[in-house]
Amino acid sequence: MVVGAGISGASIAHHLARQGVSVVVIEQAPQPAAGATGRSGGMVRAYDPDPVIGDLALASLATYRDPGCWASGRAPLHAVGAVTAADPAQEPTLRQAAGQLNDALRTSAHVVTECDQVAGIHLAGGVALVEPEAGWVAPAEVTADWLVQARADGAVVCHGLRVHAVQADGGRPLVRTDAGTISAGAVVAAVGPWAADPTPGLRPASPVRSRSIQVSVVERRPPAPPHATFVDLRTGWYAKPVGADRTLIGMPHLVWDSPVDSPPDPTHAQATVAALTAHFPWLTTAAHLHTVRAADAYHPPGRGGQASELLEGTDVPHVWSVRAWNGGGVKTAPEAGRRIADACVADAFSDAA
Ligand SMILES: Cc1cc2nc3c(=O)[nH]c(=O)nc-3n(C[C@H](O)[C@H](O)[C@H](O)COP(=O)(O)OP(=O)(O)OC[C@H]3O[C@@H](n4cnc5c(N)ncnc54)[C@H](O)[C@@H]3O)c2cc1C
């Protein structure tokens, strides 16, 4: 059983069903991608300063580029390019990373220095790793495609059904839902920010917290140039194009224990425009269209660094919780889902033995 039909649960369900595992997906909302996934900007790039995330993101970008991996027959990637800005002291690290990405993906990643502007983005004194073959995906479309594939491989996907509790019953999980109890061979909780206030039996061994993420969409009119997706590692500020004439902008919103459906924070929205003007000077006259606020599951600071494990145990045998994605679960979902599915199958076989 996979609990949650966000991008993580959908990827896991697809990879399990593809291996012939009998899969049921339980989603509390009437439709998939109702949590962080449905509000996500979907920026994807292969480089990440965290090597665990970078490893997942590199393999995931290959999947997002490959039309053969999708029920639609089309690769979901909008390859507008990705620019990662950093402090000039990071130049050797970025150069090394560019070489590794190009070796693995046959791409044209490169580092720019002493350059004021690249791919429509002012670097504001930074250096940048440019990945021309990266960009963004529509996370809800990706989720829907994986669920189509999972169903075609025999999975059952239930919407509007909430898991209330999971308990051990004869060595296997017994799952209590709105519609009664279900005996499962194993359970994977891919509940995103809901993991911060866990359903009994789904509590991850290392607690996570929900943290707010807020983004605004603004109008981008000529002479403002088209631009690549962007993140600045010095500040955490980011942006991506939305179609031909809009741009999504964001900066960290350090509000912890924030529900997914909290109302937008107008002060933070104004601060975001002011900050991103350093990289997109045309923002000073751009019309603000709307602001979206949601939350993702985060490993709180001081926990001892990033969790490297993809799955954490719970206090119920054969019940697992997916790691918190710290605001970056879309760029890792294809490969994370594949590895998590493999781990679940290994768990099942270890028990059979
Ligand atoms: C505004 C915003 C912008 C972002 N931008 C990016 C980006 O550019 N690039 C990137 O890589 N990442 C980005 N992220 C992060 C990324 O979207 C998340 O890490 C990812 O979507 C998390 O997916 P998930 O499936 O783990 O969680 P979710 O999408 O939250 O899915 C969890 C699902 O579990 C269901 N659920 C919860 N509890 C239960 C229960 N008891 N019973 C049944 N169902 C339950 C929920 O209804 C929900 O559908 C962004 C996030 C936000 C909010």
Short mmCIF file of C-alpha atoms and ligand atoms in Angstrom, two decimals:
data_model
loop_
_atom_site.label_atom_id
_atom_site.label_comp_id
_atom_site.label_asym_id
_atom_site.label_seq_id
_atom_site.Cartn_x
_atom_site.Cartn_y
_atom_site.Cartn_z
CA MET A 1 0.00 0.00 0.00
CA VAL A 2 1.20 3.47 -0.88
CA VAL A 3 -0.36 6.24 1.23
CA GLY A 4 -0.45 9.56 -0.65
CA ALA A 5 -0.82 10.27 -4.37
CA GLY A 6 1.59 13.18 -4.64
CA ILE A 7 4.55 12.93 -6.99
CA SER A 8 6.43 10.67 -4.54
CA GLY A 9 3.60 8.18 -4.01
CA ALA A 10 2.81 8.08 -7.72
CA SER A 11 6.43 7.35 -8.65
CA ILE A 12 6.70 4.60 -6.02
CA ALA A 13 3.39 3.04 -7.11
CA HIS A 14 4.44 3.09 -10.77
CA HIS A 15 7.77 1.39 -10.08
CA LEU A 16 6.20 -1.22 -7.75
CA ALA A 17 3.42 -2.06 -10.22
CA ARG A 18 5.96 -2.30 -13.07
CA GLN A 19 7.74 -5.02 -11.07
CA GLY A 20 4.49 -6.98 -10.78
CA VAL A 21 3.79 -6.06 -7.16
CA SER A 22 0.11 -5.83 -6.17
CA VAL A 23 -0.30 -2.13 -5.31
CA VAL A 24 -3.08 -0.06 -3.74
CA VAL A 25 -2.67 3.74 -3.55
CA ILE A 26 -4.78 5.53 -0.93
CA GLU A 27 -5.20 9.31 -1.31
CA GLN A 28 -7.32 11.38 1.05
CA ALA A 29 -8.12 14.14 -1.47
CA PRO A 30 -10.60 13.72 -4.34
CA GLN A 31 -7.74 13.94 -6.87
CA PRO A 32 -3.97 13.28 -7.00
CA ALA A 33 -1.33 15.99 -6.47
CA ALA A 34 -3.47 17.72 -3.83
CA GLY A 35 -0.56 18.57 -1.53
CA ALA A 36 2.83 20.15 -2.19
CA THR A 37 2.98 18.56 -5.63
CA GLY A 38 0.01 20.45 -7.08
CA ARG A 39 1.46 23.84 -6.10
CA SER A 40 5.06 23.14 -6.98
CA GLY A 41 7.13 25.07 -9.50
CA GLY A 42 8.62 21.80 -10.75
CA MET A 43 12.15 23.08 -11.42
CA VAL A 44 14.46 20.20 -12.30
CA ARG A 45 18.23 20.22 -12.67
CA ALA A 46 20.92 17.60 -12.24
CA TYR A 47 23.22 19.59 -9.95
CA ASP A 48 22.68 19.87 -6.22
CA PRO A 49 25.29 20.71 -3.58
CA ASP A 50 24.03 17.80 -1.47
CA PRO A 51 25.60 14.71 -3.10
CA VAL A 52 22.71 12.45 -2.07
CA ILE A 53 20.18 14.74 -3.74
CA GLY A 54 22.50 15.36 -6.70
CA ASP A 55 22.79 11.63 -7.33
CA LEU A 56 18.99 11.26 -7.39
CA ALA A 57 18.48 14.43 -9.42
CA LEU A 58 20.95 13.41 -12.12
CA ALA A 59 19.25 10.06 -12.77
CA SER A 60 15.83 11.73 -12.51
CA LEU A 61 16.69 14.34 -15.15
CA ALA A 62 17.54 11.51 -17.55
CA THR A 63 14.05 10.08 -16.97
CA TYR A 64 12.35 13.45 -17.41
CA ARG A 65 14.14 13.81 -20.77
CA ASP A 66 13.23 10.34 -22.07
CA PRO A 67 9.91 10.12 -24.00
CA GLY A 68 9.99 6.33 -23.65
CA CYS A 69 9.37 6.54 -19.89
CA TRP A 70 5.96 8.17 -20.16
CA ALA A 71 2.43 6.95 -20.93
CA SER A 72 1.87 10.14 -22.92
CA GLY A 73 4.80 9.24 -25.21
CA ARG A 74 6.22 12.73 -24.57
CA ALA A 75 9.05 13.73 -22.28
CA PRO A 76 7.58 16.08 -19.63
CA LEU A 77 10.71 18.26 -19.44
CA HIS A 78 10.51 21.86 -20.65
CA ALA A 79 14.22 22.28 -21.39
CA VAL A 80 14.49 26.04 -20.89
CA GLY A 81 17.86 25.60 -19.15
CA ALA A 82 18.81 25.85 -15.48
CA VAL A 83 21.19 28.35 -13.90
CA THR A 84 22.63 27.67 -10.44
CA ALA A 85 24.38 30.78 -9.08
CA ALA A 86 26.95 30.49 -6.30
CA ASP A 87 29.72 32.32 -4.52
CA PRO A 88 32.85 32.72 -6.73
CA ALA A 89 34.76 30.53 -4.27
CA GLN A 90 32.60 27.62 -5.48
CA GLU A 91 33.93 27.81 -9.05
CA PRO A 92 36.20 24.70 -8.82
CA THR A 93 33.35 22.67 -7.32
CA LEU A 94 30.96 23.76 -10.04
CA ARG A 95 33.51 23.00 -12.78
CA GLN A 96 34.01 19.50 -11.42
CA ALA A 97 30.24 19.01 -11.22
CA ALA A 98 29.73 20.20 -14.80
CA GLY A 99 32.23 17.62 -16.05
CA GLN A 100 30.53 14.84 -14.10
CA LEU A 101 27.07 15.80 -15.37
CA ASN A 102 28.26 15.91 -18.98
CA ASP A 103 29.97 12.53 -18.67
CA ALA A 104 26.81 10.96 -17.24
CA LEU A 105 24.13 12.68 -19.32
CA ARG A 106 26.01 13.76 -22.49
CA THR A 107 24.87 17.31 -21.85
CA SER A 108 26.58 20.67 -22.26
CA ALA A 109 26.70 21.91 -18.67
CA HIS A 110 29.32 24.63 -18.17
CA VAL A 111 30.43 27.27 -15.71
CA VAL A 112 30.30 31.01 -16.38
CA THR A 113 32.39 33.52 -14.44
CA GLU A 114 32.95 37.26 -14.71
CA CYS A 115 29.70 37.45 -16.57
CA ASP A 116 26.96 39.85 -15.57
CA GLN A 117 24.10 38.04 -17.24
CA VAL A 118 23.42 34.52 -18.49
CA ALA A 119 20.22 33.00 -19.94
CA GLY A 120 18.26 36.16 -19.06
CA ILE A 121 19.45 36.22 -15.42
CA HIS A 122 21.74 38.76 -13.74
CA LEU A 123 24.26 36.92 -11.58
CA ALA A 124 24.79 39.77 -9.08
CA GLY A 125 28.47 39.02 -8.50
CA GLY A 126 28.14 35.25 -8.53
CA VAL A 127 29.45 32.49 -10.73
CA ALA A 128 27.02 30.03 -12.28
CA LEU A 129 26.68 26.45 -13.37
CA VAL A 130 24.52 26.46 -16.50
CA GLU A 131 22.66 23.29 -17.48
CA PRO A 132 21.12 24.03 -20.92
CA GLU A 133 19.33 20.66 -21.00
CA ALA A 134 17.51 21.08 -17.66
CA GLY A 135 14.41 23.19 -16.90
CA TRP A 136 11.04 22.36 -15.39
CA VAL A 137 8.18 19.86 -15.46
CA ALA A 138 4.49 20.20 -14.53
CA PRO A 139 4.40 18.09 -11.34
CA ALA A 140 0.65 17.31 -11.47
CA GLU A 141 1.01 16.04 -15.07
CA VAL A 142 3.96 13.85 -14.10
CA THR A 143 1.98 12.46 -11.16
CA ALA A 144 -1.03 11.72 -13.37
CA ASP A 145 1.15 9.98 -15.98
CA TRP A 146 2.71 7.66 -13.38
CA LEU A 147 -0.73 6.79 -12.01
CA VAL A 148 -1.91 5.95 -15.55
CA GLN A 149 1.08 3.64 -15.92
CA ALA A 150 0.52 2.12 -12.46
CA ARG A 151 -3.13 1.38 -13.26
CA ALA A 152 -2.14 -0.16 -16.59
CA ASP A 153 0.19 -2.44 -14.62
CA GLY A 154 -2.64 -3.49 -12.29
CA ALA A 155 -2.47 -0.96 -9.43
CA VAL A 156 -5.67 0.22 -7.74
CA VAL A 157 -5.76 3.97 -7.02
CA CYS A 158 -8.37 5.15 -4.47
CA HIS A 159 -9.15 8.84 -4.00
CA GLY A 160 -11.16 10.44 -1.23
CA LEU A 161 -10.03 7.79 1.25
CA ARG A 162 -8.03 8.71 4.34
CA VAL A 163 -5.75 6.43 6.32
CA HIS A 164 -6.54 6.97 10.02
CA ALA A 165 -4.16 4.50 11.66
CA VAL A 166 -1.84 1.59 10.94
CA GLN A 167 -1.12 -1.13 13.46
CA ALA A 168 0.64 -4.48 13.56
CA ASP A 169 -1.62 -7.48 13.12
CA GLY A 170 0.00 -10.91 13.00
CA GLY A 171 3.30 -9.44 11.82
CA ARG A 172 1.72 -7.47 8.97
CA PRO A 173 0.26 -3.95 8.86
CA LEU A 174 -3.47 -3.51 9.33
CA VAL A 175 -4.56 -0.19 7.81
CA ARG A 176 -7.66 1.64 9.07
CA THR A 177 -9.32 3.86 6.47
CA ASP A 178 -12.61 5.72 6.07
CA ALA A 179 -13.95 2.68 4.22
CA GLY A 180 -12.81 -0.03 6.65
CA THR A 181 -9.62 -1.95 7.37
CA ILE A 182 -7.18 -3.35 4.84
CA SER A 183 -4.47 -5.93 5.54
CA ALA A 184 -1.30 -4.97 3.67
CA GLY A 185 1.96 -6.79 3.02
CA ALA A 186 3.82 -3.52 3.50
CA VAL A 187 2.95 0.17 3.68
CA VAL A 188 4.90 3.16 2.35
CA ALA A 189 3.78 6.56 3.64
CA ALA A 190 4.47 9.24 1.01
CA VAL A 191 2.40 11.88 2.79
CA GLY A 192 4.65 14.91 2.28
CA PRO A 193 4.10 17.63 4.90
CA TRP A 194 1.42 15.54 6.64
CA ALA A 195 4.34 13.44 7.99
CA ALA A 196 4.96 16.29 10.44
CA ASP A 197 1.67 15.48 12.19
CA PRO A 198 1.63 11.79 11.54
CA THR A 199 -1.21 9.36 11.45
CA PRO A 200 -0.70 6.72 14.20
CA GLY A 201 1.52 4.00 12.82
CA LEU A 202 3.05 6.22 10.10
CA ARG A 203 5.39 8.22 12.36
CA PRO A 204 8.90 8.25 10.85
CA ALA A 205 11.76 7.20 13.15
CA SER A 206 13.34 10.68 12.78
CA PRO A 207 10.59 13.27 13.07
CA VAL A 208 10.18 15.82 10.29
CA ARG A 209 8.50 19.24 10.36
CA SER A 210 6.43 21.05 7.79
CA ARG A 211 7.79 24.33 6.48
CA SER A 212 6.08 26.96 4.41
CA ILE A 213 6.93 27.50 0.74
CA GLN A 214 5.50 30.57 -0.94
CA VAL A 215 5.89 31.65 -4.56
CA SER A 216 4.48 34.51 -6.63
CA VAL A 217 3.71 34.66 -10.34
CA VAL A 218 4.35 37.95 -12.13
CA GLU A 219 3.83 39.17 -15.67
CA ARG A 220 6.92 39.26 -17.91
CA ARG A 221 6.48 41.61 -20.85
CA PRO A 222 8.98 42.69 -23.53
CA PRO A 223 11.63 44.00 -23.31
CA ALA A 224 12.04 41.59 -20.36
CA PRO A 225 13.93 38.66 -21.91
CA PRO A 226 12.96 34.98 -21.66
CA HIS A 227 15.02 33.21 -19.04
CA ALA A 228 16.10 29.82 -17.71
CA THR A 229 15.10 28.40 -14.33
CA PHE A 230 17.25 29.86 -11.59
CA VAL A 231 18.39 29.21 -8.05
CA ASP A 232 21.00 31.16 -6.10
CA LEU A 233 22.79 28.97 -3.57
CA ARG A 234 23.97 32.09 -1.69
CA THR A 235 20.44 33.19 -0.80
CA GLY A 236 18.01 30.40 -1.70
CA TRP A 237 16.17 32.75 -4.11
CA TYR A 238 14.75 31.11 -7.22
CA ALA A 239 12.68 31.71 -10.35
CA LYS A 240 11.29 29.91 -13.38
CA PRO A 241 9.43 30.93 -16.52
CA VAL A 242 5.73 30.02 -16.66
CA GLY A 243 4.82 29.97 -20.33
CA ALA A 244 5.90 32.79 -22.64
CA ASP A 245 4.93 35.80 -20.54
CA ARG A 246 5.00 34.91 -16.85
CA THR A 247 7.65 34.21 -14.25
CA LEU A 248 7.41 32.43 -10.90
CA ILE A 249 9.65 33.81 -8.15
CA GLY A 250 10.37 32.55 -4.66
CA MET A 251 12.60 32.93 -1.64
CA PRO A 252 12.79 30.87 1.57
CA HIS A 253 9.81 31.40 3.88
CA LEU A 254 11.09 30.23 7.24
CA VAL A 255 7.74 29.50 8.85
CA TRP A 256 7.77 26.12 10.55
CA ASP A 257 4.79 23.88 11.36
CA SER A 258 2.83 25.56 8.60
CA PRO A 259 -0.25 23.71 7.24
CA VAL A 260 -0.36 23.06 3.49
CA ASP A 261 -3.35 25.36 3.05
CA SER A 262 -2.16 28.43 4.99
CA PRO A 263 -3.13 31.78 3.40
CA PRO A 264 -0.45 33.70 1.44
CA ASP A 265 1.77 36.12 3.37
CA PRO A 266 1.68 39.48 1.49
CA THR A 267 4.73 40.88 3.33
CA HIS A 268 6.83 37.95 2.21
CA ALA A 269 5.47 38.28 -1.34
CA GLN A 270 6.63 41.93 -1.46
CA ALA A 271 10.03 41.01 -0.03
CA THR A 272 10.37 38.30 -2.70
CA VAL A 273 9.84 40.79 -5.54
CA ALA A 274 12.32 43.21 -3.96
CA ALA A 275 14.95 40.48 -3.54
CA LEU A 276 14.64 38.94 -7.00
CA THR A 277 14.99 42.37 -8.64
CA ALA A 278 18.74 41.91 -8.23
CA HIS A 279 18.52 39.11 -10.80
CA PHE A 280 15.54 40.32 -12.89
CA PRO A 281 15.65 44.15 -12.96
CA TRP A 282 12.38 44.30 -14.94
CA LEU A 283 10.52 43.07 -11.81
CA THR A 284 10.32 46.67 -10.56
CA THR A 285 7.51 47.35 -13.07
CA ALA A 286 6.07 43.84 -13.48
CA ALA A 287 2.42 43.22 -12.59
CA HIS A 288 1.92 40.81 -9.71
CA LEU A 289 -0.60 38.13 -10.74
CA HIS A 290 -0.96 35.79 -7.76
CA THR A 291 0.80 34.22 -4.78
CA VAL A 292 0.66 30.54 -3.84
CA ARG A 293 1.53 29.21 -0.42
CA ALA A 294 1.92 25.57 0.54
CA ALA A 295 4.32 23.50 2.66
CA ASP A 296 6.71 20.59 2.32
CA ALA A 297 8.22 18.18 4.84
CA TYR A 298 11.69 19.23 6.06
CA HIS A 299 14.35 17.72 8.24
CA PRO A 300 14.71 20.39 10.94
CA PRO A 301 18.08 22.11 11.32
CA GLY A 302 20.38 20.56 13.89
CA ARG A 303 19.23 17.08 13.06
CA GLY A 304 22.74 16.15 12.03
CA GLY A 305 22.69 17.05 8.35
CA GLN A 306 20.61 15.77 5.48
CA ALA A 307 19.09 12.33 5.83
CA SER A 308 20.70 10.07 3.29
CA GLU A 309 18.19 7.25 3.61
CA LEU A 310 15.17 7.31 1.32
CA LEU A 311 12.98 5.34 3.71
CA GLU A 312 12.70 5.45 7.46
CA GLY A 313 11.13 2.77 9.60
CA THR A 314 8.16 3.41 11.89
CA ASP A 315 7.15 1.58 15.06
CA VAL A 316 5.05 -0.86 12.99
CA PRO A 317 6.93 -3.64 11.13
CA HIS A 318 6.85 -3.35 7.32
CA VAL A 319 5.59 0.23 7.51
CA TRP A 320 7.94 2.83 6.03
CA SER A 321 7.94 6.59 5.76
CA VAL A 322 9.51 8.34 2.78
CA ARG A 323 12.19 10.90 3.69
CA ALA A 324 11.37 14.59 3.80
CA TRP A 325 12.24 16.32 0.53
CA ASN A 326 13.10 19.77 1.95
CA GLY A 327 11.37 21.62 -0.88
CA GLY A 328 12.97 19.61 -3.70
CA GLY A 329 10.95 16.43 -4.18
CA VAL A 330 10.08 16.95 -7.84
CA LYS A 331 13.63 16.94 -9.15
CA THR A 332 14.34 13.62 -7.40
CA ALA A 333 10.99 11.80 -7.77
CA PRO A 334 11.74 9.50 -10.74
CA GLU A 335 14.88 7.96 -9.26
CA ALA A 336 13.75 8.14 -5.62
CA GLY A 337 10.55 6.27 -6.50
CA ARG A 338 12.52 3.61 -8.33
CA ARG A 339 14.92 3.04 -5.45
CA ILE A 340 12.15 3.07 -2.84
CA ALA A 341 10.20 0.48 -4.84
CA ASP A 342 13.32 -1.72 -4.99
CA ALA A 343 13.78 -1.38 -1.22
CA CYS A 344 10.16 -2.40 -0.61
CA VAL A 345 10.51 -5.46 -2.80
CA ALA A 346 13.74 -6.40 -1.00
CA ASP A 347 11.90 -6.04 2.34
CA ALA A 348 9.16 -8.38 1.14
CA PHE A 349 11.66 -11.00 -0.04
CA SER A 350 13.76 -10.78 3.13
CA ASP A 351 10.64 -11.64 5.12
CA ALA A 352 9.67 -14.50 2.79
CA ALA A 353 13.15 -15.97 3.29
C1 LIG B 1 5.27 26.25 -3.91
C2 LIG B 1 6.23 25.08 -4.05
C3 LIG B 1 7.24 25.12 -5.01
C4 LIG B 1 8.10 24.03 -5.14
N1 LIG B 1 9.03 24.05 -6.15
C5 LIG B 1 9.80 22.95 -6.36
C6 LIG B 1 10.68 22.92 -7.46
O1 LIG B 1 10.77 23.86 -8.22
N2 LIG B 1 11.42 21.78 -7.65
C7 LIG B 1 11.33 20.71 -6.80
O2 LIG B 1 12.04 19.72 -7.01
N3 LIG B 1 10.49 20.71 -5.74
C8 LIG B 1 9.73 21.81 -5.52
N4 LIG B 1 8.87 21.84 -4.46
C9 LIG B 1 8.87 20.70 -3.53
C10 LIG B 1 8.07 19.54 -4.11
O3 LIG B 1 6.90 20.01 -4.71
C11 LIG B 1 7.73 18.56 -2.98
O4 LIG B 1 8.96 18.11 -2.37
C12 LIG B 1 6.99 17.34 -3.53
O5 LIG B 1 5.88 17.73 -4.29
C13 LIG B 1 6.54 16.47 -2.36
O6 LIG B 1 5.75 15.44 -2.92
P1 LIG B 1 5.12 14.34 -1.98
O7 LIG B 1 4.41 13.39 -2.87
O8 LIG B 1 6.17 13.83 -1.06
O9 LIG B 1 4.09 15.16 -1.05
P2 LIG B 1 2.66 15.78 -1.41
O10 LIG B 1 2.60 16.28 -2.80
O11 LIG B 1 2.32 16.72 -0.33
O12 LIG B 1 1.69 14.52 -1.37
C14 LIG B 1 1.30 13.91 -0.16
C15 LIG B 1 -0.09 13.34 -0.39
O13 LIG B 1 -0.44 12.52 0.72
C16 LIG B 1 -1.82 12.68 0.96
N5 LIG B 1 -2.07 12.27 2.34
C17 LIG B 1 -1.55 12.81 3.46
N6 LIG B 1 -1.98 12.16 4.56
C18 LIG B 1 -2.80 11.17 4.12
C19 LIG B 1 -3.57 10.15 4.79
N7 LIG B 1 -3.56 10.01 6.13
N8 LIG B 1 -4.34 9.31 4.03
C20 LIG B 1 -4.35 9.43 2.66
N9 LIG B 1 -3.66 10.40 2.00
C21 LIG B 1 -2.88 11.24 2.72
C22 LIG B 1 -2.05 14.17 0.71
O14 LIG B 1 -3.42 14.47 0.45
C23 LIG B 1 -1.15 14.43 -0.50
O15 LIG B 1 -1.82 14.31 -1.74
C24 LIG B 1 7.99 22.91 -4.30
C25 LIG B 1 6.97 22.87 -3.33
C26 LIG B 1 6.10 23.94 -3.22
C27 LIG B 1 5.01 23.84 -2.19
#
